[in-house]
């Protein structure tokens, strides 16, 4: 079976927690070719400039950057392979993009889960924000986002071999490799 | 003494963290009769329908559902018993109900603590939200809620034999059974 | 070298998580003289009264209280010494004060880091809020605060010998003493 040895790692944390830096270090430690699958999309010139700068920095550090704001399941099927490690940064931005595009978020999350269960073809590290530990937001859209993000984190964690929580740059294993 | 062997477990987590599902699994693993002590109350027809549907699902799964939005200490004294396990879902909703009813929240929390310290008469699992890990809310009511919820979590944790934090469906022991 | 044996401990947690009580217990357990370095500043009479009351309570409990809302690096150089333990409560309030005073927060954080790396001259416990685990705040100032606080927590954690996360009064080691 294709997915038998697929290695899926979820790195969860708050804003400015150091989760992306931790995920990048994990990818470097793997010794594999590194593919950065960015879900961010530029909504203005400033953001475009920032994204471009990050991409150039990663290129200098031997990453291949792929950008896919919406079809993450499809992008994983194309880019995951045994000789490379894919870092998806990040799931919560993907949820935002799906909501802004008026997509059926639950259906897209199930598609992603299906790819993970079938085996994406190679190791994948997902970065995601934990967003449910503050008070209930006033705003209905923010509540819906929080629900979608929380459910997606659970789905990906259930399929993952390892789940790590990062706070203040310190990693804490939530689900140890079996 | 009545409370000597009482077993109190606090399951803490964010919104959509899988904390309730984890608590329900713990209750099922106990092998005891299961009582679901719901603190939710319907404020409109839609919520009434949702509560009714959840109650029917639990009934099919062999739970007895009890609803008590305000007198949680009293309900525990009535329903806790050595042959059953009571799952209280959830403490943060109870705080909301107390505040909306204009009750003295601190006094009610002390009453709950007294029941736990005297021994509620049988094992209890409490589900609660951690709500203090976002930025300070603008709204004074939300800040008061956050303070009450945080203090109640500390009180129940101090009386508990075990405290578990759940994130992305992964349980993490915060206070191990001694 | 001055800093060789300096002991730096970061205690991180949410609002009403019990983080300050945990930090105070750690300071008491050290057996050293205790200096409470408060970053809070009174903006009105009520707050002045509250701060005064807390200071009196600590004095009765053998703490020396020092107040420094802005120059935390300088205050550490003055007050840290081998025979005493300094408890800084808290870093997030310090960030708030710096922002309200229109300071260059990043530069002040780097000054603090420099003091920690050179060795502050004696053991220090820092209390700080984790504020990045809720949804993105609407308000630009709140987002900037969240970014500053998160980055500062990472800086202090990187210089610390030990990092503890506190939830519901339960301490969890994030970075164990090596």
XYZ file of C-alpha atoms in Angstrom:
534
model
C 0.000 0.000 0.000
C 1.164 3.436 -1.013
C 0.646 5.102 2.393
C 2.152 2.341 4.526
C 5.297 4.205 5.480
C 4.029 7.763 5.055
C 5.133 9.892 7.893
C 2.771 12.666 8.962
C 3.728 15.172 11.622
C 1.435 17.933 12.928
C 3.131 20.937 14.570
C 0.557 22.959 16.504
C 1.056 26.261 18.295
C -0.079 29.804 18.880
C 0.831 32.971 17.030
C 4.563 33.764 17.330
C 5.133 30.507 19.171
C 8.031 29.386 17.017
C 5.987 26.576 15.421
C 7.130 27.307 11.848
C 10.792 27.529 12.848
C 10.418 24.194 14.676
C 8.786 22.577 11.636
C 11.531 23.924 9.358
C 14.187 22.485 11.675
C 12.444 19.088 11.587
C 12.436 19.200 7.791
C 16.151 20.065 7.659
C 16.960 17.248 10.103
C 15.241 14.725 7.801
C 18.071 15.138 5.292
C 15.501 14.870 2.467
C 14.790 17.369 -0.309
C 12.557 20.066 1.098
C 9.363 21.371 -0.455
C 7.663 24.322 1.181
C 3.934 24.181 0.411
C 2.692 27.672 1.244
C -1.046 28.190 1.638
C -0.672 31.962 1.969
C -1.928 34.204 -0.795
C -1.223 37.862 -1.325
C -4.221 40.194 -0.996
C -2.180 43.344 -1.570
C 1.192 44.568 -2.787
C 2.757 44.648 0.688
C 1.835 41.034 1.306
C 3.046 40.086 -2.177
C 6.394 41.670 -1.375
C 6.624 39.835 1.968
C 5.752 36.474 0.395
C 8.317 37.049 -2.358
C 11.025 37.882 0.210
C 10.308 34.735 2.255
C 10.371 32.627 -0.891
C 13.774 34.048 -1.855
C 15.133 33.368 1.644
C 13.955 29.770 1.489
C 15.365 29.332 -2.032
C 18.752 30.412 -0.678
C 18.317 27.765 2.012
C 17.595 25.028 -0.579
C 13.822 24.843 -0.301
C 11.535 24.498 -3.298
C 8.492 26.693 -2.722
C 5.076 25.703 -4.051
C 2.045 27.945 -3.517
C -1.446 26.522 -3.269
C -4.075 28.498 -1.364
C -7.050 26.185 -2.076
C -6.377 22.698 -3.480
C -4.126 21.408 -0.728
C -5.199 17.740 -1.158
C -4.336 17.940 -4.862
C -1.017 19.700 -4.218
C -0.004 17.000 -1.726
C -0.751 14.238 -4.214
C 1.454 15.992 -6.792
C 4.383 17.003 -4.552
C 4.682 14.345 -1.829
C 7.212 11.680 -2.733
C 9.502 9.288 -0.833
C 12.680 11.299 -1.460
C 11.334 14.653 -0.309
C 9.661 16.135 2.731
C 6.757 18.537 2.280
C 6.163 21.277 4.849
C 2.615 22.688 4.697
C 2.495 26.176 6.287
C -0.205 26.441 7.386
C -3.542 24.678 7.819
C -5.331 27.595 9.495
C -4.493 29.895 6.572
C -5.866 27.215 4.260
C -9.157 27.240 6.244
C -9.260 31.051 5.935
C -8.733 30.826 2.169
C -11.462 28.182 1.803
C -13.923 30.304 3.793
C -13.104 33.459 1.805
C -13.568 31.548 -1.448
C -17.003 30.348 -0.260
C -15.981 26.680 -0.425
C -17.540 23.793 1.512
C -14.797 23.672 4.173
C -15.923 20.388 5.712
C -15.824 18.672 2.318
C -12.333 20.007 1.573
C -11.130 18.849 5.003
C -12.508 15.374 4.304
C -10.625 15.349 0.982
C -7.421 16.185 2.803
C -8.063 13.432 5.345
C -8.651 10.974 2.512
C -5.245 11.816 1.000
C -3.599 11.361 4.408
C -5.321 8.042 5.050
C -4.486 6.697 1.607
C -0.919 7.907 2.116
C 0.230 11.113 0.462
C 3.238 9.333 -1.082
C 5.904 10.788 1.176
C 6.514 12.507 4.491
C 4.547 15.656 5.304
C 4.857 18.156 8.149
C 1.778 20.305 8.772
C 1.974 23.580 10.675
C -1.268 24.770 12.252
C -2.513 27.318 14.751
C -4.389 26.329 17.866
C -7.038 29.070 18.011
C -9.605 27.773 20.516
C -8.016 28.742 23.834
C -9.294 32.301 24.117
C -12.824 33.430 24.867
C -15.638 32.858 22.366
C -15.350 35.527 19.627
C -18.282 37.976 19.218
C -18.083 37.627 15.482
C -19.975 34.726 13.820
C -17.372 34.351 11.052
C -14.586 34.084 13.665
C -16.585 31.434 15.558
C -17.082 29.434 12.360
C -13.359 29.744 11.573
C -12.480 28.562 15.079
C -14.765 25.540 14.719
C -13.385 24.621 11.301
C -9.765 25.045 12.424
C -10.303 22.995 15.583
C -12.003 20.176 13.693
C -9.297 20.150 11.015
C -6.563 19.993 13.661
C -8.317 16.959 15.169
C -8.621 15.259 11.771
C -4.976 15.799 10.866
C -3.828 14.781 14.372
C -5.827 11.547 14.086
C -3.985 10.692 10.854
C -0.590 11.877 12.116
C 2.192 9.668 13.474
C 3.331 12.472 15.708
C 1.804 15.677 17.070
C 3.913 18.400 18.672
C 2.711 21.503 20.486
C 5.084 24.489 20.467
C 4.969 27.313 23.035
C 7.661 29.997 23.396
C 9.756 27.987 20.959
C 9.692 24.870 23.174
C 8.310 21.693 21.585
C 6.090 19.404 23.638
C 5.059 16.001 22.289
C 1.251 15.640 22.345
C 1.108 12.373 20.390
C 4.284 10.354 20.503
C 5.411 8.285 17.555
C 4.019 4.786 18.307
C -15.482 9.086 55.187
C -17.792 9.459 52.225
C -15.310 11.127 49.875
C -12.313 8.962 50.631
C -12.302 7.088 47.381
C -14.061 9.666 45.243
C -12.374 9.985 41.927
C -12.384 13.407 40.314
C -11.008 14.002 36.840
C -10.808 17.397 35.109
C -10.575 17.399 31.311
C -9.515 20.820 30.068
C -9.221 22.039 26.506
C -10.043 24.640 23.897
C -13.043 24.931 21.618
C -13.260 21.951 19.216
C -10.282 20.326 20.914
C -11.964 16.934 21.346
C -12.194 17.363 25.140
C -15.814 16.137 25.392
C -15.148 13.105 23.212
C -12.126 12.288 25.379
C -14.187 12.620 28.566
C -16.928 10.413 27.122
C -14.357 7.763 26.213
C -12.993 7.855 29.790
C -16.516 7.378 31.145
C -17.158 4.429 28.848
C -13.829 2.828 29.832
C -14.850 2.955 33.505
C -17.439 0.241 32.876
C -19.794 2.046 35.288
C -23.306 3.352 34.638
C -22.975 6.710 32.884
C -24.781 9.886 33.850
C -24.401 12.906 31.596
C -24.863 16.061 33.659
C -25.450 18.776 31.076
C -25.110 22.390 32.179
C -26.333 23.719 28.817
C -29.683 25.425 28.578
C -31.663 26.305 25.488
C -32.117 30.025 24.817
C -33.948 29.484 21.532
C -35.712 26.809 19.504
C -32.614 25.926 17.443
C -30.579 25.290 20.571
C -33.469 23.322 22.093
C -33.494 21.096 19.017
C -29.722 20.594 19.181
C -29.809 19.711 22.876
C -32.693 17.267 22.264
C -30.775 15.567 19.437
C -27.623 15.151 21.539
C -29.682 13.761 24.424
C -31.295 11.203 22.088
C -27.885 10.171 20.742
C -26.542 9.657 24.263
C -29.681 7.718 25.289
C -29.034 5.343 22.382
C -25.499 4.952 23.713
C -26.735 4.073 27.246
C -26.254 7.398 28.980
C -28.753 8.862 31.417
C -28.947 12.611 30.778
C -29.606 15.057 33.607
C -29.877 18.791 32.934
C -28.908 21.337 35.547
C -27.856 24.803 34.396
C -27.432 26.374 37.862
C -27.371 24.087 40.921
C -24.424 21.926 39.923
C -23.315 21.259 43.547
C -26.831 20.045 44.414
C -27.091 17.917 41.270
C -23.767 16.213 42.039
C -24.917 15.339 45.568
C -28.064 13.763 44.117
C -26.559 11.913 41.164
C -23.022 10.890 42.163
C -22.878 7.354 43.522
C -20.288 4.577 43.728
C -21.844 2.497 40.952
C -22.054 5.296 38.374
C -19.790 7.838 36.770
C -21.035 11.388 36.283
C -19.739 13.449 33.352
C -20.295 17.196 33.842
C -20.235 19.009 30.471
C -19.202 21.713 31.020
C -17.949 24.007 33.793
C -17.491 27.076 31.568
C -21.124 26.881 30.452
C -22.102 26.663 34.123
C -20.157 29.891 34.809
C -21.960 31.553 31.878
C -25.343 30.457 33.255
C -24.501 31.719 36.764
C -23.418 35.099 35.372
C -26.524 35.429 33.187
C -28.715 34.596 36.186
C -26.991 37.318 38.233
C -25.712 34.819 40.803
C -22.713 35.248 43.110
C -20.368 33.124 40.985
C -17.577 32.947 43.577
C -20.010 31.649 46.218
C -21.389 28.999 43.856
C -17.843 27.911 42.955
C -17.023 27.556 46.649
C -20.144 25.396 47.114
C -18.952 23.158 44.300
C -15.496 22.906 45.852
C -17.074 21.974 49.210
C -18.956 19.095 47.566
C -15.742 17.895 45.911
C -13.733 18.102 49.119
C -16.399 16.319 51.159
C -16.585 13.729 48.392
C -19.414 13.825 45.890
C -20.276 10.152 46.610
C -18.899 8.692 43.396
C -16.582 9.387 40.448
C -17.016 12.573 38.454
C -15.414 13.772 35.227
C -15.562 17.521 34.615
C -15.152 19.016 31.155
C -14.041 22.632 31.035
C -12.704 25.182 28.573
C -9.373 26.869 28.998
C -10.221 30.441 27.907
C -7.289 32.526 29.158
C -4.717 31.992 26.412
C -5.823 34.686 23.979
C -5.429 38.432 24.331
C -7.346 40.335 27.013
C -10.924 40.830 25.770
C -12.151 44.445 25.228
C -15.462 43.607 26.837
C -15.724 43.810 30.668
C -18.232 40.924 30.844
C -15.856 38.704 28.851
C -12.973 39.625 31.164
C -15.086 38.770 34.244
C -16.086 35.465 32.625
C -12.457 34.659 31.860
C -11.453 35.375 35.460
C -14.289 33.261 36.899
C -13.592 30.376 34.519
C -9.855 30.429 35.225
C -10.363 30.478 38.985
C -12.943 27.664 38.814
C -10.581 25.537 36.724
C -7.900 26.028 39.381
C -10.309 25.090 42.204
C -11.537 21.934 40.483
C -7.969 20.982 39.473
C -6.849 21.349 43.100
C -9.540 18.887 44.205
C -9.031 16.531 41.269
C -7.034 13.290 41.288
C -6.170 13.793 37.658
C -6.123 16.695 35.214
C -5.851 16.201 31.465
C -5.367 18.850 28.807
C -6.689 17.994 25.332
C -5.483 19.658 22.117
C -6.332 18.445 18.607
C -7.878 15.356 20.240
C -4.588 14.417 21.950
C -4.711 14.075 25.737
C -1.797 15.372 27.807
C -1.622 14.671 31.538
C -1.254 17.930 33.507
C -1.723 16.406 36.943
C -0.936 12.704 37.148
C -2.894 10.410 39.431
C -0.753 10.294 42.590
C 32.129 34.857 33.954
C 29.385 36.632 35.804
C 26.457 34.761 34.228
C 27.942 31.295 34.412
C 25.665 29.999 37.126
C 22.739 32.350 36.605
C 19.518 30.484 36.797
C 16.678 31.723 34.599
C 13.213 30.233 34.805
C 10.266 31.260 32.602
C 6.776 30.517 33.936
C 4.236 30.841 31.149
C 0.456 30.576 31.389
C -2.915 32.062 30.633
C -4.977 34.555 32.594
C -5.980 33.151 36.002
C -3.936 30.038 35.358
C -2.111 30.146 38.684
C 1.207 31.070 37.017
C 2.096 33.837 39.524
C 1.274 31.629 42.526
C 3.455 28.897 41.030
C 6.337 31.342 40.460
C 6.017 32.656 44.032
C 6.133 29.097 45.384
C 9.295 28.427 43.351
C 10.904 31.579 44.804
C 9.995 30.554 48.357
C 11.388 27.046 47.784
C 14.754 28.549 46.767
C 15.366 29.634 50.343
C 16.971 32.845 49.027
C 15.997 36.435 49.762
C 13.062 37.329 47.564
C 12.749 40.420 45.404
C 9.461 41.016 43.628
C 10.102 43.070 40.494
C 6.678 44.379 39.539
C 6.210 45.765 36.021
C 2.667 46.955 36.773
C 1.933 50.632 36.950
C -1.170 52.337 38.293
C -3.240 54.238 35.729
C -5.942 55.218 38.238
C -6.657 55.354 41.979
C -8.345 51.938 42.092
C -5.316 50.277 40.526
C -2.995 52.244 42.828
C -4.938 50.902 45.804
C -4.771 47.325 44.464
C -1.013 47.552 43.824
C -0.456 49.012 47.312
C -2.475 46.178 48.915
C -0.509 43.485 47.057
C 2.783 45.141 48.038
C 1.744 45.161 51.710
C 0.764 41.479 51.532
C 4.119 40.572 50.018
C 5.998 42.689 52.600
C 4.273 40.706 55.348
C 5.480 37.559 53.558
C 9.115 38.782 53.479
C 9.343 39.986 49.922
C 11.094 43.192 48.910
C 9.029 44.872 46.218
C 10.660 46.889 43.443
C 8.560 48.618 40.776
C 9.896 49.201 37.284
C 7.410 49.561 34.438
C 9.929 50.355 31.663
C 13.639 49.748 32.331
C 13.459 46.059 33.151
C 17.000 45.296 31.836
C 18.418 48.043 34.075
C 16.410 46.936 37.111
C 17.658 43.362 36.698
C 21.291 44.506 36.590
C 20.727 46.445 39.829
C 18.709 43.914 41.811
C 19.866 40.450 40.688
C 22.533 39.020 42.978
C 23.719 35.550 44.027
C 22.042 35.666 47.445
C 18.598 36.681 46.242
C 15.994 35.489 43.743
C 14.187 38.042 41.598
C 10.637 37.341 40.445
C 9.602 39.481 37.458
C 5.790 39.724 37.237
C 5.172 40.027 34.371
C 6.730 40.266 30.909
C 3.444 40.852 29.050
C 2.655 43.868 31.239
C 6.145 45.159 30.474
C 5.398 44.883 26.728
C 2.131 46.788 27.288
C 3.981 49.555 29.153
C 6.637 49.819 26.429
C 3.972 50.085 23.717
C 1.984 52.711 25.665
C 5.170 54.721 26.192
C 5.864 54.624 22.442
C 9.170 52.799 22.925
C 10.962 50.615 20.380
C 9.769 47.316 21.840
C 12.079 45.128 19.769
C 15.127 47.120 20.918
C 14.091 46.885 24.581
C 13.554 43.131 24.226
C 17.032 42.769 22.743
C 18.453 44.724 25.725
C 16.732 42.309 28.074
C 18.086 39.329 26.154
C 21.598 40.805 26.346
C 21.348 41.041 30.151
C 20.163 37.419 30.314
C 22.928 36.177 28.039
C 25.626 38.088 29.931
C 24.145 36.759 33.159
C 21.937 38.992 35.290
C 24.086 38.312 38.381
C 21.666 36.015 40.187
C 18.619 33.791 39.702
C 15.541 35.249 38.035
C 12.037 33.868 37.570
C 9.975 35.500 34.809
C 6.190 35.280 34.725
C 4.573 35.793 31.326
C 1.238 35.338 29.596
C 0.830 33.142 26.573
C -1.562 35.246 24.472
C -1.396 33.711 21.004
C -3.815 30.789 21.317
C -7.076 32.573 20.548
C -8.243 33.863 17.200
C -6.471 36.771 15.482
C -7.649 40.009 17.146
C -9.533 42.551 14.947
C -7.565 45.361 16.491
C -4.134 46.229 14.994
C -2.709 47.279 18.370
C -3.757 43.932 19.891
C -2.129 42.076 16.997
C 1.100 44.033 17.463
C 0.994 43.293 21.202
C 0.448 39.603 20.526
C 3.420 39.527 18.145
C 5.702 41.360 20.583
C 4.658 39.182 23.523
C 5.111 35.962 21.559
C 8.553 36.962 20.308
C 9.651 38.056 23.793
C 8.479 34.743 25.264
C 10.597 32.936 22.681
C 13.657 35.094 23.443
C 13.394 34.595 27.208
C 12.694 30.868 26.780
C 15.810 30.523 24.613
C 17.936 32.054 27.406
C 16.162 30.172 30.205
C 17.400 27.029 31.934
C 13.833 25.935 32.528
C 10.422 26.791 31.052
C 7.182 25.801 32.752
C 3.661 26.128 31.398
C 0.893 26.451 33.991
C -2.772 25.611 33.314
C -5.455 25.373 36.013
C -2.681 25.663 38.580
C -0.866 22.581 37.243
C 2.746 23.072 36.129
C 3.983 21.319 33.010
C 7.670 21.370 32.082
C 8.152 22.722 28.539
C 11.934 22.974 28.681
C 13.563 20.743 31.260
C 16.642 21.818 33.131
C 19.478 20.253 31.122
